[in-house]
Coordinates of C-alpha atoms in Angstrom, one line a residue:
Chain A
X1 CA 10.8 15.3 0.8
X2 CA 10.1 12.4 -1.6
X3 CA 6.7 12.3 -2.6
X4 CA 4.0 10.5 -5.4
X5 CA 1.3 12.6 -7.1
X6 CA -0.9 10.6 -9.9
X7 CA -2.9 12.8 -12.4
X8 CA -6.7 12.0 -12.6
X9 CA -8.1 10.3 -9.7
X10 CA -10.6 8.8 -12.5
X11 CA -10.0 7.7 -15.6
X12 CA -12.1 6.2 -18.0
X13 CA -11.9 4.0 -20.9
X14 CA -13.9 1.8 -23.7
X15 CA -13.1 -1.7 -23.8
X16 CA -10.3 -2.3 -26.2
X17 CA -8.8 1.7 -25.6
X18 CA -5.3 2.3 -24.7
X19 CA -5.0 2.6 -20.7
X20 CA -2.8 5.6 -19.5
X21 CA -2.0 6.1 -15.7
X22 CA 0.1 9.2 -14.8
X23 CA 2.3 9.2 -11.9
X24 CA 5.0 11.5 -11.2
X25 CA 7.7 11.3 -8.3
X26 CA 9.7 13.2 -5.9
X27 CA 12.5 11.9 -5.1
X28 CA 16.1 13.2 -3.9
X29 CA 17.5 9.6 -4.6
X30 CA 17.3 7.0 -7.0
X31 CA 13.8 6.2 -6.4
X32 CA 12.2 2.4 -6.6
X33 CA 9.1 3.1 -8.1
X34 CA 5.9 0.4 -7.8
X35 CA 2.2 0.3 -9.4
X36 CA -0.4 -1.9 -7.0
X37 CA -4.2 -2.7 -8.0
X38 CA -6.7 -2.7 -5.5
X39 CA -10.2 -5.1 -6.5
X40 CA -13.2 -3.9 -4.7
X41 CA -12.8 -5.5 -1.3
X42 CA -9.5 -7.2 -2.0
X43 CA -5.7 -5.6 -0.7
X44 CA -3.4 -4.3 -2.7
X45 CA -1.9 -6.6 -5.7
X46 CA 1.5 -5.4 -7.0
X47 CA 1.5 -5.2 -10.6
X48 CA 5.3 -3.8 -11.4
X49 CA 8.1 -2.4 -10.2
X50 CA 11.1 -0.8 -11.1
X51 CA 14.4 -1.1 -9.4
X52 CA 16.8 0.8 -11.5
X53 CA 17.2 -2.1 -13.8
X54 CA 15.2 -1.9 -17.3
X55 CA 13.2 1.5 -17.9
X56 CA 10.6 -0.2 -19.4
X57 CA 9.2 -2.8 -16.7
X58 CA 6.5 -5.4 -17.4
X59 CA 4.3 -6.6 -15.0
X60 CA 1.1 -9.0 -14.9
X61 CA -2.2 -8.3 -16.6
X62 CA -0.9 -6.8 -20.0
X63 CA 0.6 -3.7 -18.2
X64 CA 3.9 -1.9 -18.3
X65 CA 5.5 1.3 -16.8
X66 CA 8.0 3.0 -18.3
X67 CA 10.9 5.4 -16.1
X68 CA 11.7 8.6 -17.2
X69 CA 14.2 10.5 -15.0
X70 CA 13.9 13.0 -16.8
X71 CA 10.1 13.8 -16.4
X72 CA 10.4 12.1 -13.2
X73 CA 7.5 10.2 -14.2
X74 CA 6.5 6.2 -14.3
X75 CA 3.5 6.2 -16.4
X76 CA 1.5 3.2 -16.3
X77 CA 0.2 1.9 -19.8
X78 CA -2.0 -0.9 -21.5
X79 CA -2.4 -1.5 -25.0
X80 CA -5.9 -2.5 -24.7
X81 CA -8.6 -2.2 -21.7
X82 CA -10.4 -5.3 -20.6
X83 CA -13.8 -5.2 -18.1
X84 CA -11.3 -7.0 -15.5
X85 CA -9.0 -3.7 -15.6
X86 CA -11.7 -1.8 -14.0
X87 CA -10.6 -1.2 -10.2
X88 CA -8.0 1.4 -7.9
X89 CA -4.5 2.0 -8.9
X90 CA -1.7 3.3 -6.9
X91 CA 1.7 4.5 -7.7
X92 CA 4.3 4.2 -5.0
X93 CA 8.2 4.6 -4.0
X94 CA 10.4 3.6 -1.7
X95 CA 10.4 6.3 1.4
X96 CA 12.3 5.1 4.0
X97 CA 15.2 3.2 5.3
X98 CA 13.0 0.2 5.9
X99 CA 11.3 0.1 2.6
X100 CA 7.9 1.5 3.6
X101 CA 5.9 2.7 0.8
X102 CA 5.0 6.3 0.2
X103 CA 1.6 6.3 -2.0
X104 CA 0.0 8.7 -4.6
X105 CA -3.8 9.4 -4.2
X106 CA -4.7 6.4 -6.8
X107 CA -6.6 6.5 -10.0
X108 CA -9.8 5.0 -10.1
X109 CA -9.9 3.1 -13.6
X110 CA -13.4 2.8 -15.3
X111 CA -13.9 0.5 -18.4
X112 CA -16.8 0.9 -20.4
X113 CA -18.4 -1.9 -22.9
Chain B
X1 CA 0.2 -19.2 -3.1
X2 CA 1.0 -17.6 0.4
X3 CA -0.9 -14.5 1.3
X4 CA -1.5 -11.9 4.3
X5 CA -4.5 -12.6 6.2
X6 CA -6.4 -9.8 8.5
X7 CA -9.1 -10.0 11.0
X8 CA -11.5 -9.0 11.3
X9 CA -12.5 -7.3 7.7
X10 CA -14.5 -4.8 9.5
X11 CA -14.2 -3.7 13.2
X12 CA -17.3 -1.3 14.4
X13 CA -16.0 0.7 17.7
X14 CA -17.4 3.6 20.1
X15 CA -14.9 6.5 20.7
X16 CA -12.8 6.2 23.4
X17 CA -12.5 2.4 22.7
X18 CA -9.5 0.0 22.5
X19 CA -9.2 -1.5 19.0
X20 CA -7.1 -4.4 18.1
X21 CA -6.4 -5.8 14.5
X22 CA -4.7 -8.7 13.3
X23 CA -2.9 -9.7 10.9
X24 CA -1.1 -12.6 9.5
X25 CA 2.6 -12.1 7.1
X26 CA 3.9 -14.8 5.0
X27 CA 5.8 -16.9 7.0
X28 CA 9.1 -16.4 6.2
X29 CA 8.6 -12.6 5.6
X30 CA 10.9 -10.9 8.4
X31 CA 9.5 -7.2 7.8
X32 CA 6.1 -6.0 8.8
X33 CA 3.7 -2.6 8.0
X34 CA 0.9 -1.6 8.9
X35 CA -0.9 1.5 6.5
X36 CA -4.0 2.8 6.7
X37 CA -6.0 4.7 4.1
X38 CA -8.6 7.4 5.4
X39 CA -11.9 7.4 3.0
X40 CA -10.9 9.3 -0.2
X41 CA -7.3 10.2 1.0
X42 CA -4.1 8.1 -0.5
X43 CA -2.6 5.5 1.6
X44 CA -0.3 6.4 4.4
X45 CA 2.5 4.3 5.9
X46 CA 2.0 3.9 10.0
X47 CA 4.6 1.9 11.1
X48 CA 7.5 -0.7 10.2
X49 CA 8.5 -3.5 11.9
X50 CA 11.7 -6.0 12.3
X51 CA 13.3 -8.3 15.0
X52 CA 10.5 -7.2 17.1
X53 CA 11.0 -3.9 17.4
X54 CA 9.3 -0.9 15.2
X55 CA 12.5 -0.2 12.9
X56 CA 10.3 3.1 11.6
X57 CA 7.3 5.1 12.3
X58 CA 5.5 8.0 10.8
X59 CA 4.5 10.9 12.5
X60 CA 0.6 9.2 12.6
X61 CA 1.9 7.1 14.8
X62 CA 1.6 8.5 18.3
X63 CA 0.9 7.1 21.9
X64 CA -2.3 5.6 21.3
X65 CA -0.7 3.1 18.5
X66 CA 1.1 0.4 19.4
X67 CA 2.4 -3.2 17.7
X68 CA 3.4 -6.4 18.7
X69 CA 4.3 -9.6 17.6
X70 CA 3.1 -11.3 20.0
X71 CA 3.6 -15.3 19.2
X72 CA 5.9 -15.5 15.8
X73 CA 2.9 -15.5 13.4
X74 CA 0.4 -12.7 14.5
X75 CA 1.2 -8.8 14.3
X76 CA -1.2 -6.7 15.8
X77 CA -2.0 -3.2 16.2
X78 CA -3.6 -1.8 19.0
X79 CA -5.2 1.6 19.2
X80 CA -5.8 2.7 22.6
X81 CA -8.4 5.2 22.7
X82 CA -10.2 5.3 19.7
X83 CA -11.1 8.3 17.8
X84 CA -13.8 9.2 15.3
X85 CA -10.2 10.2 12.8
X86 CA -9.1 6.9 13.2
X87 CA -12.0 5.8 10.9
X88 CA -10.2 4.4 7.7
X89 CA -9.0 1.5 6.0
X90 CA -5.7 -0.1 8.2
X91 CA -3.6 -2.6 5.8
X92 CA -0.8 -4.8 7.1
X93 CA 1.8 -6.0 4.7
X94 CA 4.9 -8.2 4.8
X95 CA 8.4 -8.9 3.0
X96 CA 10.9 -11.0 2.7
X97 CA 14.3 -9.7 4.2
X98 CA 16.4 -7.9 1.6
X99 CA 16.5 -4.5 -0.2
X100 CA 13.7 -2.1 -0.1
X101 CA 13.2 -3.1 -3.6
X102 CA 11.2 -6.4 -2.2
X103 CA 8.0 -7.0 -2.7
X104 CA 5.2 -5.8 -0.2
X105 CA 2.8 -8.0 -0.3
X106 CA -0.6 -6.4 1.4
X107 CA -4.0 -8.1 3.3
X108 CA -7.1 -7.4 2.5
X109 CA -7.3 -4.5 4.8
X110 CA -9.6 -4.2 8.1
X111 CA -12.3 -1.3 7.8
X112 CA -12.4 0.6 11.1
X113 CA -15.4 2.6 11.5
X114 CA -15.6 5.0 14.9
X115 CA -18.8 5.6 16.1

């Protein structure tokens, strides 16, 4: 069964540290691999995704996610935390034949001043 | 920039009680999801759904669920019978057609609280 587990459902950082998300996948097939934020109050806000293209994917806000088949992992990573980076972060994959989403627990990211 | 839209944000209910939430996809998205995401638990995938008809559900989704598209611009999803379980947050999300490797894009969710 394909399945998402993220290491450290709170992380926390000093302004200007190096961000490190860990998420590690399940999967019996090629897998499509997302990372969403979640803003207090606000929906889920896709930040990257990987689609069996580059390993190392880019996405908005400074961040990036590099696949490694062979640790099955698509860590999330950001040179340098900014107050704004502070919110819920979910790793994900593609589960089903209809593209639903099948979600790790989330990291709760703290950054302090 | 074109978004999902949900009402209401929060939904107060008594056991027992129908609940219905809406949502609004991007309109030229052609697949639809609803997830929901108990307090402190990850987010789970409920149901999918494509020219009107659900394509996919999870085993969550049982008789007192249902959808419906009911006028090319809403999806819905009804709960019969509420529970105090149901409690959670319930997001709808939307893509365009294509390859699983589309974009979801989510709403702001709809907090259901069972009383």
């Amino acid at each position: 069964a394909q399945s998402v587990t993220q290491l450290g459902s709170h992380v926390s950082v000093s302004e200007g540290a190096l961000v490190l998300l860990r998420c590690n996948y399940s999967s019996s097939v090629p897998p499509y691999l997302f990372w969403y934020v979640q803003y207090p109050n606000q929906g889920l806000q896709l930040l990257l995704k990987y689609t069996s293209a580059a390993t190392l994917v880019k996405g908005i806000n400074g961040f990036e996610a590099e696949f490694k088949k062979s640790e099955t992992s698509f860590h999330l990573t950001k040179p340098s935390a900014h107050m704004s980076d502070a919110a819920e972060y979910f790793c994900a994959l593609v589960g089903g034949s209809q593209g639903n989403l099948i979600f790790g627990k989330g990291t709760k990211l703290s950054v302090k001043p | 920039e074109p978004e999902v839209t949900q009402t209401p944000s929060h939904q107060v209910t008594q056991m027992g009680q129908e609940v219905i939430l809406r949502c609004v996809p991007i309109s030229n998205h052609l697949y639809f999801y609803w997830y929901r995401q108990i307090l402190g638990q990850k987010v789970e995938f409920l149901v999918s759904f494509y020219n009107n008809e659900i394509s996919e559900k999870s085993e969550i989704f049982d008789d007192q669920f249902s959808v419906e598209r009911p006028d090319g611009s809403n999806f819905t999803l009804k709960i019969r019978s509420t529970k105090l379980e149901d409690s959670a947050m319930y997001f709808c999300a939307s893509r365009e057609q294509g390859a699983g490797t589309d974009t979801q894009y989510f709403g702001p969710g709809t907090r259901l609280t069972v009383l």
